[in-house]
Amino acid sequence: MASANHYGTDFSLTKNPIVNQKYHFNTLTDGRDCRTEVAEAHRQKAISYWNKADSTKGKGRGLMRIINNIIADFLYSVALKELGHGLHAIQDIEAHTPDYTQKFPIPGIEIYHHFDFPEADVAFTHKGEPDPRMLEAGVQSINYLGGFWEGVN
């Protein structure tokens, strides 16, 4: 069931965003941000899967080549899924800043939320300018993807 680790409570058997919050909110209190750690772990997995796919694609002859290409295509898709999970965590650093986050204590677990901040989900300010948090999330996304491409090239 649930186990404690350095990301806070980990309910690895579920994808429920209410109990698996390490992608959305910083659940650490020691100065680190669990979202950057989660994102980096996903990026490293993505790099590994992508590189394995690259080394498998086009290998062999005849039927073996077809099978290797199918395996490589599967590994590419797994790599992209890992990359997407990491991007989610990176983008939520700006989306769920401490200014727009509250704790909702439930006995035995802390739940974080941002439901009392309707202005937190607005992409543009009242003057029609992009929200600085949205722009920073874009910059961080580009940097994150750049790190992925460096790892696979």
PDB file of C-alpha atoms in Angstrom:
ATOM      1  CA  MET A   1       0.000   0.000   0.000  1.00  0.00           C
ATOM      2  CA  ALA A   2       1.350   3.429   0.922  1.00  0.00           C
ATOM      3  CA  SER A   3       4.968   3.875   1.812  1.00  0.00           C
ATOM      4  CA  ALA A   4       6.927   6.905   2.917  1.00  0.00           C
ATOM      5  CA  ASN A   5       9.883   8.062   0.865  1.00  0.00           C
ATOM      6  CA  HIS A   6      11.734  11.324   0.337  1.00  0.00           C
ATOM      7  CA  TYR A   7       8.903  12.557  -1.939  1.00  0.00           C
ATOM      8  CA  GLY A   8       6.393  12.341   0.880  1.00  0.00           C
ATOM      9  CA  THR A   9       3.682   9.719   0.908  1.00  0.00           C
ATOM     10  CA  ASP A  10       3.848   7.562  -2.207  1.00  0.00           C
ATOM     11  CA  PHE A  11       0.792   5.712  -3.425  1.00  0.00           C
ATOM     12  CA  SER A  12       2.501   4.065  -6.390  1.00  0.00           C
ATOM     13  CA  LEU A  13      -0.402   1.719  -7.069  1.00  0.00           C
ATOM     14  CA  THR A  14      -2.654   4.564  -8.142  1.00  0.00           C
ATOM     15  CA  LYS A  15      -2.563   7.437 -10.607  1.00  0.00           C
ATOM     16  CA  ASN A  16      -5.037   9.406  -8.483  1.00  0.00           C
ATOM     17  CA  PRO A  17      -3.790  13.029  -8.455  1.00  0.00           C
ATOM     18  CA  ILE A  18      -5.214  13.622  -5.003  1.00  0.00           C
ATOM     19  CA  VAL A  19      -2.991  11.049  -3.329  1.00  0.00           C
ATOM     20  CA  ASN A  20      -0.009  11.088  -5.714  1.00  0.00           C
ATOM     21  CA  GLN A  21       0.855  14.764  -5.521  1.00  0.00           C
ATOM     22  CA  LYS A  22       4.604  14.792  -6.090  1.00  0.00           C
ATOM     23  CA  TYR A  23       4.044  15.855  -9.722  1.00  0.00           C
ATOM     24  CA  HIS A  24       1.792  18.779  -8.841  1.00  0.00           C
ATOM     25  CA  PHE A  25       2.969  20.235  -5.563  1.00  0.00           C
ATOM     26  CA  ASN A  26       6.248  20.395  -3.711  1.00  0.00           C
ATOM     27  CA  THR A  27       5.704  17.991  -0.845  1.00  0.00           C
ATOM     28  CA  LEU A  28       9.245  18.374   0.515  1.00  0.00           C
ATOM     29  CA  THR A  29      10.164  20.691   3.359  1.00  0.00           C
ATOM     30  CA  ASP A  30      13.965  20.558   3.120  1.00  0.00           C
ATOM     31  CA  GLY A  31      14.510  23.187   0.413  1.00  0.00           C
ATOM     32  CA  ARG A  32      14.404  20.751  -2.507  1.00  0.00           C
ATOM     33  CA  ASP A  33      11.466  20.528  -4.896  1.00  0.00           C
ATOM     34  CA  CYS A  34      10.202  16.998  -5.463  1.00  0.00           C
ATOM     35  CA  ARG A  35       8.873  18.012  -8.889  1.00  0.00           C
ATOM     36  CA  THR A  36      12.388  18.659 -10.207  1.00  0.00           C
ATOM     37  CA  GLU A  37      13.542  15.313  -8.826  1.00  0.00           C
ATOM     38  CA  VAL A  38      10.562  13.507 -10.336  1.00  0.00           C
ATOM     39  CA  ALA A  39      11.070  15.290 -13.663  1.00  0.00           C
ATOM     40  CA  GLU A  40      14.756  14.391 -13.780  1.00  0.00           C
ATOM     41  CA  ALA A  41      14.026  10.736 -13.005  1.00  0.00           C
ATOM     42  CA  HIS A  42      11.519  10.648 -15.881  1.00  0.00           C
ATOM     43  CA  ARG A  43      13.943  12.420 -18.220  1.00  0.00           C
ATOM     44  CA  GLN A  44      16.677   9.888 -17.459  1.00  0.00           C
ATOM     45  CA  LYS A  45      14.257   7.029 -18.136  1.00  0.00           C
ATOM     46  CA  ALA A  46      13.184   8.723 -21.383  1.00  0.00           C
ATOM     47  CA  ILE A  47      16.814   9.087 -22.476  1.00  0.00           C
ATOM     48  CA  SER A  48      17.493   5.437 -21.658  1.00  0.00           C
ATOM     49  CA  TYR A  49      14.453   4.173 -23.588  1.00  0.00           C
ATOM     50  CA  TRP A  50      15.187   6.452 -26.545  1.00  0.00           C
ATOM     51  CA  ASN A  51      18.827   5.384 -26.750  1.00  0.00           C
ATOM     52  CA  LYS A  52      17.833   1.724 -26.489  1.00  0.00           C
ATOM     53  CA  ALA A  53      15.328   2.281 -29.312  1.00  0.00           C
ATOM     54  CA  ASP A  54      18.014   3.959 -31.434  1.00  0.00           C
ATOM     55  CA  SER A  55      20.347   1.019 -30.921  1.00  0.00           C
ATOM     56  CA  THR A  56      17.584  -1.479 -31.812  1.00  0.00           C
ATOM     57  CA  LYS A  57      16.023   0.241 -34.851  1.00  0.00           C
ATOM     58  CA  GLY A  58      17.068  -1.248 -38.190  1.00  0.00           C
ATOM     59  CA  LYS A  59      19.122  -4.087 -36.710  1.00  0.00           C
ATOM     60  CA  GLY A  60      19.012  -7.589 -38.128  1.00  0.00           C
ATOM     61  CA  ARG A  61      17.735  -8.992 -41.376  1.00  0.00           C
ATOM     62  CA  GLY A  62      14.346 -10.108 -42.601  1.00  0.00           C
ATOM     63  CA  LEU A  63      11.877 -10.964 -39.857  1.00  0.00           C
ATOM     64  CA  MET A  64      14.368 -10.061 -37.104  1.00  0.00           C
ATOM     65  CA  ARG A  65      14.677  -6.546 -38.544  1.00  0.00           C
ATOM     66  CA  ILE A  66      10.877  -6.171 -38.553  1.00  0.00           C
ATOM     67  CA  ILE A  67      10.665  -7.355 -34.935  1.00  0.00           C
ATOM     68  CA  ASN A  68      13.486  -5.005 -33.875  1.00  0.00           C
ATOM     69  CA  ASN A  69      11.762  -2.085 -35.581  1.00  0.00           C
ATOM     70  CA  ILE A  70       8.515  -2.857 -33.745  1.00  0.00           C
ATOM     71  CA  ILE A  71      10.415  -3.044 -30.460  1.00  0.00           C
ATOM     72  CA  ALA A  72      12.198   0.230 -31.231  1.00  0.00           C
ATOM     73  CA  ASP A  73       8.918   1.985 -32.053  1.00  0.00           C
ATOM     74  CA  PHE A  74       7.472   0.749 -28.770  1.00  0.00           C
ATOM     75  CA  LEU A  75      10.545   2.019 -26.872  1.00  0.00           C
ATOM     76  CA  TYR A  76      10.262   5.426 -28.575  1.00  0.00           C
ATOM     77  CA  SER A  77       6.641   5.682 -27.433  1.00  0.00           C
ATOM     78  CA  VAL A  78       7.578   4.707 -23.863  1.00  0.00           C
ATOM     79  CA  ALA A  79      10.343   7.323 -23.928  1.00  0.00           C
ATOM     80  CA  LEU A  80       7.897  10.004 -25.025  1.00  0.00           C
ATOM     81  CA  LYS A  81       5.457   9.004 -22.287  1.00  0.00           C
ATOM     82  CA  GLU A  82       8.239   9.311 -19.692  1.00  0.00           C
ATOM     83  CA  LEU A  83       9.156  12.694 -21.125  1.00  0.00           C
ATOM     84  CA  GLY A  84       5.542  13.834 -20.862  1.00  0.00           C
ATOM     85  CA  HIS A  85       5.339  12.829 -17.205  1.00  0.00           C
ATOM     86  CA  GLY A  86       8.509  14.803 -16.518  1.00  0.00           C
ATOM     87  CA  LEU A  87       7.201  17.848 -18.398  1.00  0.00           C
ATOM     88  CA  HIS A  88       4.058  17.745 -16.292  1.00  0.00           C
ATOM     89  CA  ALA A  89       6.104  17.986 -13.114  1.00  0.00           C
ATOM     90  CA  ILE A  90       8.313  20.789 -14.509  1.00  0.00           C
ATOM     91  CA  GLN A  91       5.322  22.850 -15.652  1.00  0.00           C
ATOM     92  CA  ASP A  92       3.563  22.451 -12.318  1.00  0.00           C
ATOM     93  CA  ILE A  93       6.461  24.171 -10.536  1.00  0.00           C
ATOM     94  CA  GLU A  94       5.137  27.450 -11.904  1.00  0.00           C
ATOM     95  CA  ALA A  95       1.477  26.442 -12.065  1.00  0.00           C
ATOM     96  CA  HIS A  96       1.369  25.538  -8.373  1.00  0.00           C
ATOM     97  CA  THR A  97       3.668  28.045  -6.712  1.00  0.00           C
ATOM     98  CA  PRO A  98       3.417  28.389  -2.931  1.00  0.00           C
ATOM     99  CA  ASP A  99       1.393  31.591  -3.424  1.00  0.00           C
ATOM    100  CA  TYR A 100      -1.367  29.501  -5.000  1.00  0.00           C
ATOM    101  CA  THR A 101      -1.170  26.356  -2.883  1.00  0.00           C
ATOM    102  CA  GLN A 102      -2.788  25.333   0.382  1.00  0.00           C
ATOM    103  CA  LYS A 103      -2.677  22.197   2.493  1.00  0.00           C
ATOM    104  CA  PHE A 104      -5.866  20.326   3.271  1.00  0.00           C
ATOM    105  CA  PRO A 105      -5.057  18.060   6.216  1.00  0.00           C
ATOM    106  CA  ILE A 106      -6.662  14.649   6.331  1.00  0.00           C
ATOM    107  CA  PRO A 107      -5.684  12.326   9.187  1.00  0.00           C
ATOM    108  CA  GLY A 108      -2.563  10.445   8.115  1.00  0.00           C
ATOM    109  CA  ILE A 109      -1.888  12.392   4.907  1.00  0.00           C
ATOM    110  CA  GLU A 110      -1.465  15.969   3.731  1.00  0.00           C
ATOM    111  CA  ILE A 111      -3.349  16.926   0.594  1.00  0.00           C
ATOM    112  CA  TYR A 112      -2.274  20.009  -1.342  1.00  0.00           C
ATOM    113  CA  HIS A 113      -4.687  21.958  -3.506  1.00  0.00           C
ATOM    114  CA  HIS A 114      -5.132  25.204  -5.440  1.00  0.00           C
ATOM    115  CA  PHE A 115      -8.928  25.342  -5.655  1.00  0.00           C
ATOM    116  CA  ASP A 116      -9.347  28.602  -3.721  1.00  0.00           C
ATOM    117  CA  PHE A 117      -7.320  30.582  -6.271  1.00  0.00           C
ATOM    118  CA  PRO A 118      -9.369  31.064  -9.464  1.00  0.00           C
ATOM    119  CA  GLU A 119      -6.846  33.638 -10.689  1.00  0.00           C
ATOM    120  CA  ALA A 120      -4.130  30.954 -10.599  1.00  0.00           C
ATOM    121  CA  ASP A 121      -5.532  29.307 -13.730  1.00  0.00           C
ATOM    122  CA  VAL A 122      -5.718  32.470 -15.822  1.00  0.00           C
ATOM    123  CA  ALA A 123      -3.134  32.466 -18.615  1.00  0.00           C
ATOM    124  CA  PHE A 124      -3.324  36.222 -19.214  1.00  0.00           C
ATOM    125  CA  THR A 125      -3.310  39.105 -16.781  1.00  0.00           C
ATOM    126  CA  HIS A 126      -6.044  41.710 -16.702  1.00  0.00           C
ATOM    127  CA  LYS A 127      -4.001  43.882 -19.076  1.00  0.00           C
ATOM    128  CA  GLY A 128      -3.892  41.177 -21.732  1.00  0.00           C
ATOM    129  CA  GLU A 129      -0.245  40.353 -21.046  1.00  0.00           C
ATOM    130  CA  PRO A 130       0.815  36.719 -20.625  1.00  0.00           C
ATOM    131  CA  ASP A 131       1.009  35.538 -17.043  1.00  0.00           C
ATOM    132  CA  PRO A 132       4.697  35.480 -16.019  1.00  0.00           C
ATOM    133  CA  ARG A 133       4.215  32.011 -14.532  1.00  0.00           C
ATOM    134  CA  MET A 134       3.035  30.725 -17.903  1.00  0.00           C
ATOM    135  CA  LEU A 135       6.057  32.237 -19.640  1.00  0.00           C
ATOM    136  CA  GLU A 136       8.453  30.765 -17.074  1.00  0.00           C
ATOM    137  CA  ALA A 137       6.817  27.338 -17.445  1.00  0.00           C
ATOM    138  CA  GLY A 138       7.469  27.627 -21.180  1.00  0.00           C
ATOM    139  CA  VAL A 139      11.132  28.462 -20.618  1.00  0.00           C
ATOM    140  CA  GLN A 140      11.516  25.574 -18.170  1.00  0.00           C
ATOM    141  CA  SER A 141       9.806  23.215 -20.642  1.00  0.00           C
ATOM    142  CA  ILE A 142      12.213  24.205 -23.415  1.00  0.00           C
ATOM    143  CA  ASN A 143      15.192  23.724 -21.086  1.00  0.00           C
ATOM    144  CA  TYR A 144      13.866  20.344 -19.972  1.00  0.00           C
ATOM    145  CA  LEU A 145      13.403  19.160 -23.559  1.00  0.00           C
ATOM    146  CA  GLY A 146      16.857  20.511 -24.440  1.00  0.00           C
ATOM    147  CA  GLY A 147      18.338  18.319 -21.713  1.00  0.00           C
ATOM    148  CA  PHE A 148      16.541  15.341 -23.204  1.00  0.00           C
ATOM    149  CA  TRP A 149      17.894  16.004 -26.695  1.00  0.00           C
ATOM    150  CA  GLU A 150      21.401  16.446 -25.306  1.00  0.00           C
ATOM    151  CA  GLY A 151      21.064  13.050 -23.660  1.00  0.00           C
ATOM    152  CA  VAL A 152      19.989  11.256 -26.818  1.00  0.00           C
ATOM    153  CA  ASN A 153      22.372  12.912 -29.279  1.00  0.00           C
TER     154      ASN A 153
END
